[in-house]
Short mmCIF file of N, CA, C and O in Angstrom, two decimals:
data_model
loop_
_atom_site.label_atom_id
_atom_site.label_comp_id
_atom_site.label_asym_id
_atom_site.label_seq_id
_atom_site.Cartn_x
_atom_site.Cartn_y
_atom_site.Cartn_z
N MET A 1260 -50.48 -24.36 68.27
CA MET A 1260 -48.83 -24.13 67.47
C MET A 1260 -48.05 -25.25 68.69
O MET A 1260 -47.87 -24.77 69.64
N SER A 1261 -47.55 -25.79 68.42
CA SER A 1261 -46.25 -26.84 69.05
C SER A 1261 -44.94 -26.40 68.12
O SER A 1261 -44.56 -26.38 67.37
N ILE A 1262 -44.06 -26.31 69.39
CA ILE A 1262 -42.79 -25.79 68.89
C ILE A 1262 -41.71 -27.19 69.54
O ILE A 1262 -41.54 -26.85 70.66
N PRO A 1263 -41.18 -27.26 68.90
CA PRO A 1263 -40.10 -28.52 69.64
C PRO A 1263 -38.74 -28.00 70.19
O PRO A 1263 -38.43 -26.77 69.28
N LEU A 1264 -38.69 -28.44 71.22
CA LEU A 1264 -37.66 -27.84 71.78
C LEU A 1264 -36.34 -28.75 72.13
O LEU A 1264 -36.80 -29.73 72.84
N ASN A 1265 -35.08 -28.55 71.47
CA ASN A 1265 -33.93 -29.45 71.91
C ASN A 1265 -32.93 -28.78 72.64
O ASN A 1265 -32.40 -27.68 72.02
N VAL A 1266 -32.63 -29.19 73.51
CA VAL A 1266 -31.79 -28.71 74.54
C VAL A 1266 -30.30 -29.45 74.87
O VAL A 1266 -30.79 -30.72 75.15
N ASP A 1267 -29.33 -29.23 74.50
CA ASP A 1267 -28.17 -29.78 74.95
C ASP A 1267 -27.65 -29.63 76.12
O ASP A 1267 -27.35 -28.53 76.72
N THR A 1268 -27.78 -30.68 77.12
CA THR A 1268 -27.53 -30.32 78.72
C THR A 1268 -26.17 -31.42 78.87
O THR A 1268 -26.34 -31.22 80.08
N THR A 1269 -25.28 -30.99 78.15
CA THR A 1269 -23.77 -31.20 78.53
C THR A 1269 -23.37 -30.97 79.67
O THR A 1269 -23.14 -29.41 79.61
N ASP A 1270 -23.08 -31.35 80.97
CA ASP A 1270 -22.45 -30.95 81.69
C ASP A 1270 -23.20 -29.71 82.38
O ASP A 1270 -22.65 -28.91 83.57
N LYS A 1271 -24.53 -29.65 82.35
CA LYS A 1271 -25.30 -28.39 83.07
C LYS A 1271 -26.52 -28.71 82.98
O LYS A 1271 -27.13 -29.46 81.94
N ALA A 1272 -27.23 -28.01 83.80
CA ALA A 1272 -28.73 -28.34 84.09
C ALA A 1272 -29.69 -27.17 83.27
O ALA A 1272 -28.86 -26.10 83.75
N ILE A 1273 -30.37 -27.05 82.56
CA ILE A 1273 -31.23 -25.89 81.86
C ILE A 1273 -32.49 -26.01 82.43
O ILE A 1273 -33.48 -26.99 82.20
N GLY A 1274 -33.00 -25.06 82.95
CA GLY A 1274 -34.17 -24.92 83.05
C GLY A 1274 -35.25 -23.85 82.17
O GLY A 1274 -34.26 -22.84 81.52
N LEU A 1275 -36.72 -24.08 82.11
CA LEU A 1275 -36.91 -23.35 81.09
C LEU A 1275 -38.04 -22.91 81.14
O LEU A 1275 -38.96 -23.83 81.64
N THR A 1276 -38.64 -21.53 81.15
CA THR A 1276 -39.84 -21.35 81.53
C THR A 1276 -40.95 -20.43 80.69
O THR A 1276 -40.07 -19.49 79.82
N VAL A 1277 -41.81 -20.88 79.78
CA VAL A 1277 -42.72 -20.17 79.09
C VAL A 1277 -44.00 -19.12 80.07
O VAL A 1277 -44.30 -19.90 80.54
N THR A 1278 -44.04 -18.09 80.03
CA THR A 1278 -45.16 -17.50 80.29
C THR A 1278 -46.18 -17.01 79.34
O THR A 1278 -45.93 -17.25 78.13
N THR A 1279 -47.36 -16.44 79.85
CA THR A 1279 -48.17 -15.91 79.02
C THR A 1279 -47.50 -14.80 78.21
O THR A 1279 -46.93 -13.76 78.78
N GLY A 1280 -48.19 -14.87 76.83
CA GLY A 1280 -47.25 -13.98 76.07
C GLY A 1280 -46.45 -14.41 74.99
O GLY A 1280 -45.29 -13.65 74.60
N GLY A 1281 -46.07 -15.56 75.62
CA GLY A 1281 -44.54 -16.22 74.56
C GLY A 1281 -43.44 -15.84 75.37
O GLY A 1281 -42.19 -15.94 74.64
N VAL A 1282 -43.09 -14.93 76.74
CA VAL A 1282 -41.75 -14.93 77.14
C VAL A 1282 -41.27 -16.23 77.72
O VAL A 1282 -41.73 -17.18 78.59
N ILE A 1283 -39.82 -16.22 77.18
CA ILE A 1283 -38.86 -17.79 77.43
C ILE A 1283 -37.82 -17.12 78.46
O ILE A 1283 -37.14 -16.24 77.87
N SER A 1284 -38.00 -17.69 79.60
CA SER A 1284 -36.90 -17.70 80.54
C SER A 1284 -35.83 -18.55 80.30
O SER A 1284 -36.58 -19.99 80.32
N VAL A 1285 -34.66 -18.67 80.33
CA VAL A 1285 -33.75 -19.49 80.59
C VAL A 1285 -32.88 -19.55 81.62
O VAL A 1285 -32.22 -18.54 82.01
N THR A 1286 -32.52 -20.90 82.26
CA THR A 1286 -31.68 -20.72 83.62
C THR A 1286 -30.93 -21.95 83.47
O THR A 1286 -31.26 -22.78 83.10
N PRO A 1287 -29.52 -21.91 83.80
CA PRO A 1287 -28.69 -20.58 83.58
C PRO A 1287 -28.81 -19.63 82.41
O PRO A 1287 -29.10 -20.41 81.33
N ALA A 1288 -28.55 -18.75 82.16
CA ALA A 1288 -28.35 -17.92 80.66
C ALA A 1288 -28.02 -18.15 79.65
O ALA A 1288 -26.69 -18.99 79.67
N THR A 1289 -28.69 -18.74 78.61
CA THR A 1289 -28.44 -19.43 77.45
C THR A 1289 -28.97 -18.96 76.55
O THR A 1289 -29.61 -18.65 76.68
N THR A 1290 -28.40 -19.28 75.11
CA THR A 1290 -28.84 -18.63 73.68
C THR A 1290 -29.63 -19.66 73.25
O THR A 1290 -29.70 -21.01 73.34
N VAL A 1291 -30.97 -19.02 73.10
CA VAL A 1291 -31.97 -20.17 72.81
C VAL A 1291 -32.59 -19.71 71.14
O VAL A 1291 -32.94 -18.41 71.35
N THR A 1292 -32.41 -20.31 70.36
CA THR A 1292 -33.11 -19.98 68.99
C THR A 1292 -34.16 -20.85 68.63
O THR A 1292 -34.33 -22.33 68.59
N ALA A 1293 -35.46 -20.49 67.89
CA ALA A 1293 -36.79 -21.12 67.64
C ALA A 1293 -37.09 -20.47 66.42
O ALA A 1293 -36.95 -19.34 66.13
N THR A 1294 -37.37 -21.27 66.06
CA THR A 1294 -38.28 -21.05 64.32
C THR A 1294 -39.51 -21.38 64.66
O THR A 1294 -39.89 -22.41 64.55
N ILE A 1295 -40.39 -20.48 63.85
CA ILE A 1295 -41.94 -20.45 64.83
C ILE A 1295 -42.51 -20.66 63.20
O ILE A 1295 -43.63 -21.52 63.19
N GLY A 1296 -42.14 -20.18 62.14
CA GLY A 1296 -42.57 -20.56 60.81
C GLY A 1296 -41.87 -19.82 60.03
O GLY A 1296 -40.83 -18.81 60.15
N GLU A 1297 -42.04 -19.88 58.37
CA GLU A 1297 -41.22 -19.42 57.49
C GLU A 1297 -41.89 -17.78 57.58
O GLU A 1297 -42.90 -17.19 57.89
N HIS A 1298 -40.90 -16.54 56.92
CA HIS A 1298 -41.24 -15.46 57.09
C HIS A 1298 -41.80 -14.84 55.26
O HIS A 1298 -41.48 -15.66 54.27
N TYR A 1299 -43.16 -14.22 55.57
CA TYR A 1299 -43.94 -14.36 54.63
C TYR A 1299 -43.32 -13.04 53.67
O TYR A 1299 -43.08 -11.64 54.18
N THR A 1300 -43.53 -13.42 52.32
CA THR A 1300 -42.72 -12.37 51.48
C THR A 1300 -43.39 -12.01 50.29
O THR A 1300 -43.19 -11.32 49.56
N GLY A 1301 -44.88 -12.31 50.42
CA GLY A 1301 -45.80 -11.59 49.13
C GLY A 1301 -46.19 -10.67 49.70
O GLY A 1301 -45.91 -9.82 50.25
N ASP A 1302 -47.91 -10.10 48.57
CA ASP A 1302 -48.04 -8.89 49.03
C ASP A 1302 -48.81 -8.55 49.92
O ASP A 1302 -49.43 -9.57 50.43
N TYR A 1303 -48.88 -7.60 50.56
CA TYR A 1303 -49.86 -7.30 51.68
C TYR A 1303 -50.96 -5.94 51.34
O TYR A 1303 -52.05 -6.05 52.16
N THR A 1304 -51.22 -6.16 50.12
CA THR A 1304 -52.17 -5.18 49.45
C THR A 1304 -52.80 -5.51 48.25
O THR A 1304 -52.40 -6.29 47.67
N ILE A 1305 -54.23 -5.62 48.52
CA ILE A 1305 -54.70 -6.44 47.90
C ILE A 1305 -56.05 -5.45 47.26
O ILE A 1305 -56.49 -4.60 47.59
N THR A 1306 -56.28 -5.58 45.41
CA THR A 1306 -57.39 -4.60 44.78
C THR A 1306 -58.42 -5.66 44.90
O THR A 1306 -57.88 -6.86 43.64
N PRO A 1307 -59.88 -5.68 45.14
CA PRO A 1307 -60.65 -7.02 44.66
C PRO A 1307 -60.81 -6.87 42.90
O PRO A 1307 -60.30 -5.85 42.57
N GLY A 1308 -61.27 -7.44 42.80
CA GLY A 1308 -61.64 -8.00 41.07
C GLY A 1308 -62.67 -9.10 41.02
O GLY A 1308 -63.06 -9.46 42.02
N ASP A 1309 -62.38 -9.39 39.90
CA ASP A 1309 -63.40 -10.79 39.36
C ASP A 1309 -63.18 -12.09 39.83
O ASP A 1309 -64.20 -12.67 39.96
N ALA A 1310 -62.00 -12.58 40.42
CA ALA A 1310 -61.77 -13.49 40.60
C ALA A 1310 -61.01 -13.78 42.56
O ALA A 1310 -60.63 -12.57 42.81
N PRO A 1311 -61.19 -14.43 43.20
CA PRO A 1311 -60.64 -14.52 44.53
C PRO A 1311 -59.33 -14.76 44.58
O PRO A 1311 -58.83 -14.75 43.90
N THR A 1312 -58.90 -13.62 45.68
CA THR A 1312 -57.56 -13.62 46.00
C THR A 1312 -56.98 -14.01 47.18
O THR A 1312 -57.85 -13.90 48.29
N THR A 1313 -56.02 -15.33 47.22
CA THR A 1313 -55.76 -15.60 48.22
C THR A 1313 -54.12 -15.70 48.50
O THR A 1313 -52.93 -15.98 47.73
N LEU A 1314 -54.16 -15.28 50.00
CA LEU A 1314 -52.12 -14.83 50.26
C LEU A 1314 -52.21 -16.15 50.82
O LEU A 1314 -52.43 -16.56 52.14
N ALA A 1315 -50.94 -16.70 50.50
CA ALA A 1315 -50.66 -17.95 51.30
C ALA A 1315 -49.85 -17.80 52.75
O ALA A 1315 -48.29 -17.48 52.28
N THR A 1316 -50.51 -17.25 53.51
CA THR A 1316 -49.98 -16.88 54.92
C THR A 1316 -50.01 -17.83 56.16
O THR A 1316 -49.48 -17.54 57.13
N ALA A 1317 -50.51 -18.93 55.66
CA ALA A 1317 -51.01 -20.16 56.86
C ALA A 1317 -49.53 -20.54 57.24
O ALA A 1317 -48.85 -20.85 56.90
N GLY A 1318 -49.49 -20.10 58.74
CA GLY A 1318 -48.33 -20.73 59.33
C GLY A 1318 -47.10 -19.45 59.28
O GLY A 1318 -46.11 -20.19 59.91
N MET A 1319 -47.06 -18.64 58.32
CA MET A 1319 -46.10 -17.62 58.30
C MET A 1319 -45.98 -16.52 59.18
O MET A 1319 -47.16 -16.26 59.96
N ILE A 1320 -45.13 -15.90 59.64
CA ILE A 1320 -44.65 -14.55 60.21
C ILE A 1320 -44.93 -13.50 59.31
O ILE A 1320 -44.10 -13.52 58.26
N MET A 1321 -45.46 -12.61 59.71
CA MET A 1321 -45.71 -11.70 58.66
C MET A 1321 -45.20 -10.34 59.53
O MET A 1321 -45.16 -10.20 60.44
N ASP A 1322 -44.86 -9.48 58.47
CA ASP A 1322 -44.41 -8.02 58.98
C ASP A 1322 -45.30 -6.78 59.09
O ASP A 1322 -44.88 -6.09 59.84
N ALA A 1323 -46.21 -6.58 58.57
CA ALA A 1323 -47.56 -5.69 58.43
C ALA A 1323 -48.81 -6.71 58.38
O ALA A 1323 -49.26 -7.61 58.09
N ASP A 1324 -49.92 -5.59 58.38
CA ASP A 1324 -51.42 -5.93 58.21
C ASP A 1324 -51.46 -5.91 57.18
O ASP A 1324 -50.74 -5.27 55.99
N VAL A 1325 -52.56 -6.95 56.29
CA VAL A 1325 -53.21 -6.83 55.31
C VAL A 1325 -54.10 -6.05 54.81
O VAL A 1325 -54.73 -5.77 55.66
N VAL A 1326 -54.04 -5.02 53.66
CA VAL A 1326 -54.65 -3.54 53.40
C VAL A 1326 -55.46 -4.26 52.09
O VAL A 1326 -55.20 -4.90 50.97
N VAL A 1327 -56.77 -4.58 52.06
CA VAL A 1327 -57.91 -4.96 50.90
C VAL A 1327 -58.14 -3.28 50.63
O VAL A 1327 -59.22 -2.68 51.17
N ARG A 1328 -57.78 -3.11 49.18
CA ARG A 1328 -58.21 -1.60 48.75
C ARG A 1328 -59.85 -1.77 48.56
O ARG A 1328 -60.47 -2.80 48.26
N PRO A 1329 -60.19 -0.92 48.21
CA PRO A 1329 -61.94 -0.85 48.09
C PRO A 1329 -61.87 -0.49 46.62
O PRO A 1329 -60.93 -0.91 45.90
N VAL A 1330 -63.15 -1.03 45.87
CA VAL A 1330 -63.37 -1.38 44.81
C VAL A 1330 -62.91 -0.28 43.97
O VAL A 1330 -63.55 0.86 44.09
N PRO A 1331 -62.48 -0.76 42.83
CA PRO A 1331 -61.92 0.58 42.05
C PRO A 1331 -63.28 1.57 41.47
O PRO A 1331 -63.94 0.99 41.24
N GLY A 1332 -63.29 3.04 41.61
CA GLY A 1332 -64.32 3.44 40.84
C GLY A 1332 -64.82 3.14 39.58
O GLY A 1332 -66.15 3.16 39.13
N ASN A 1333 -64.01 2.92 38.92
CA ASN A 1333 -64.25 2.26 37.02
C ASN A 1333 -64.56 1.09 37.33
O ASN A 1333 -64.68 0.50 35.79
N TYR A 1334 -64.49 -0.19 38.23
CA TYR A 1334 -65.08 -1.10 38.50
C TYR A 1334 -66.48 -1.48 37.82
O TYR A 1334 -67.48 -0.84 38.01
N GLY A 1335 -66.68 -2.16 36.65
CA GLY A 1335 -68.37 -1.87 35.84
C GLY A 1335 -68.81 -3.01 36.65
O GLY A 1335 -68.83 -3.90 37.72
N ARG A 1336 -70.37 -2.60 36.69
CA ARG A 1336 -71.20 -3.23 37.68
C ARG A 1336 -72.34 -3.23 36.57
O ARG A 1336 -73.06 -2.40 35.59
N LEU A 1337 -73.09 -4.37 36.38
CA LEU A 1337 -74.25 -4.81 35.74
C LEU A 1337 -75.45 -5.35 36.47
O LEU A 1337 -75.58 -5.94 37.50
N ILE A 1338 -76.63 -4.91 35.86
CA ILE A 1338 -77.88 -5.25 36.52
C ILE A 1338 -79.05 -5.27 35.49
O ILE A 1338 -78.90 -4.85 34.49
N TRP A 1339 -79.30 -6.80 35.58
CA TRP A 1339 -80.52 -6.97 34.78
C TRP A 1339 -81.74 -6.99 35.47
O TRP A 1339 -82.04 -7.38 36.44
N ASP A 1340 -82.48 -6.22 34.58
CA ASP A 1340 -84.10 -5.80 35.26
C ASP A 1340 -85.24 -6.32 33.82
O ASP A 1340 -85.74 -5.61 33.51
N ASN A 1341 -85.27 -7.65 34.38
CA ASN A 1341 -86.51 -8.26 33.46
C ASN A 1341 -86.12 -7.65 31.81
O ASN A 1341 -87.25 -7.59 30.94
N GLY A 1342 -85.16 -8.32 31.27
CA GLY A 1342 -84.77 -7.96 29.60
C GLY A 1342 -84.24 -6.61 29.60
O GLY A 1342 -84.12 -6.27 28.41
N ILE A 1343 -83.85 -5.80 30.48
CA ILE A 1343 -83.16 -4.40 30.21
C ILE A 1343 -81.52 -4.83 30.82
O ILE A 1343 -81.62 -5.30 32.05
N LEU A 1344 -80.43 -4.56 30.24
CA LEU A 1344 -79.31 -5.12 31.21
C LEU A 1344 -78.58 -3.54 31.48
O LEU A 1344 -78.62 -2.65 29.95
N THR A 1345 -78.52 -3.12 32.29
CA THR A 1345 -77.64 -1.83 32.41
C THR A 1345 -75.96 -2.02 32.74
O THR A 1345 -76.21 -2.94 33.86
N VAL A 1346 -75.30 -1.36 32.20
CA VAL A 1346 -74.12 -1.41 32.44
C VAL A 1346 -73.51 0.11 32.85
O VAL A 1346 -73.59 1.13 32.57
N TYR A 1347 -72.93 -0.17 33.98
CA TYR A 1347 -72.50 1.26 35.24
C TYR A 1347 -71.02 1.21 34.43
O TYR A 1347 -70.25 0.13 35.13
#
């Protein structure tokens, strides 16, 4: 990911160091604001169903892990065995 940096150097030189883990040091002490991505506000929990579920999270900042619930116990299962259809 690339983050553009715009620095106003009016009347002073500013040094910027980015170390492993994303730690940013600025010399002299200056306020730096960076936006990495939009904040995700959708669901964080998914229950499996008949159709795929996609969370639109690409490039977004998330607050928590996504949890995928187990298949519900009352979810129907079909088995076809040479002419016999069994519904569970």
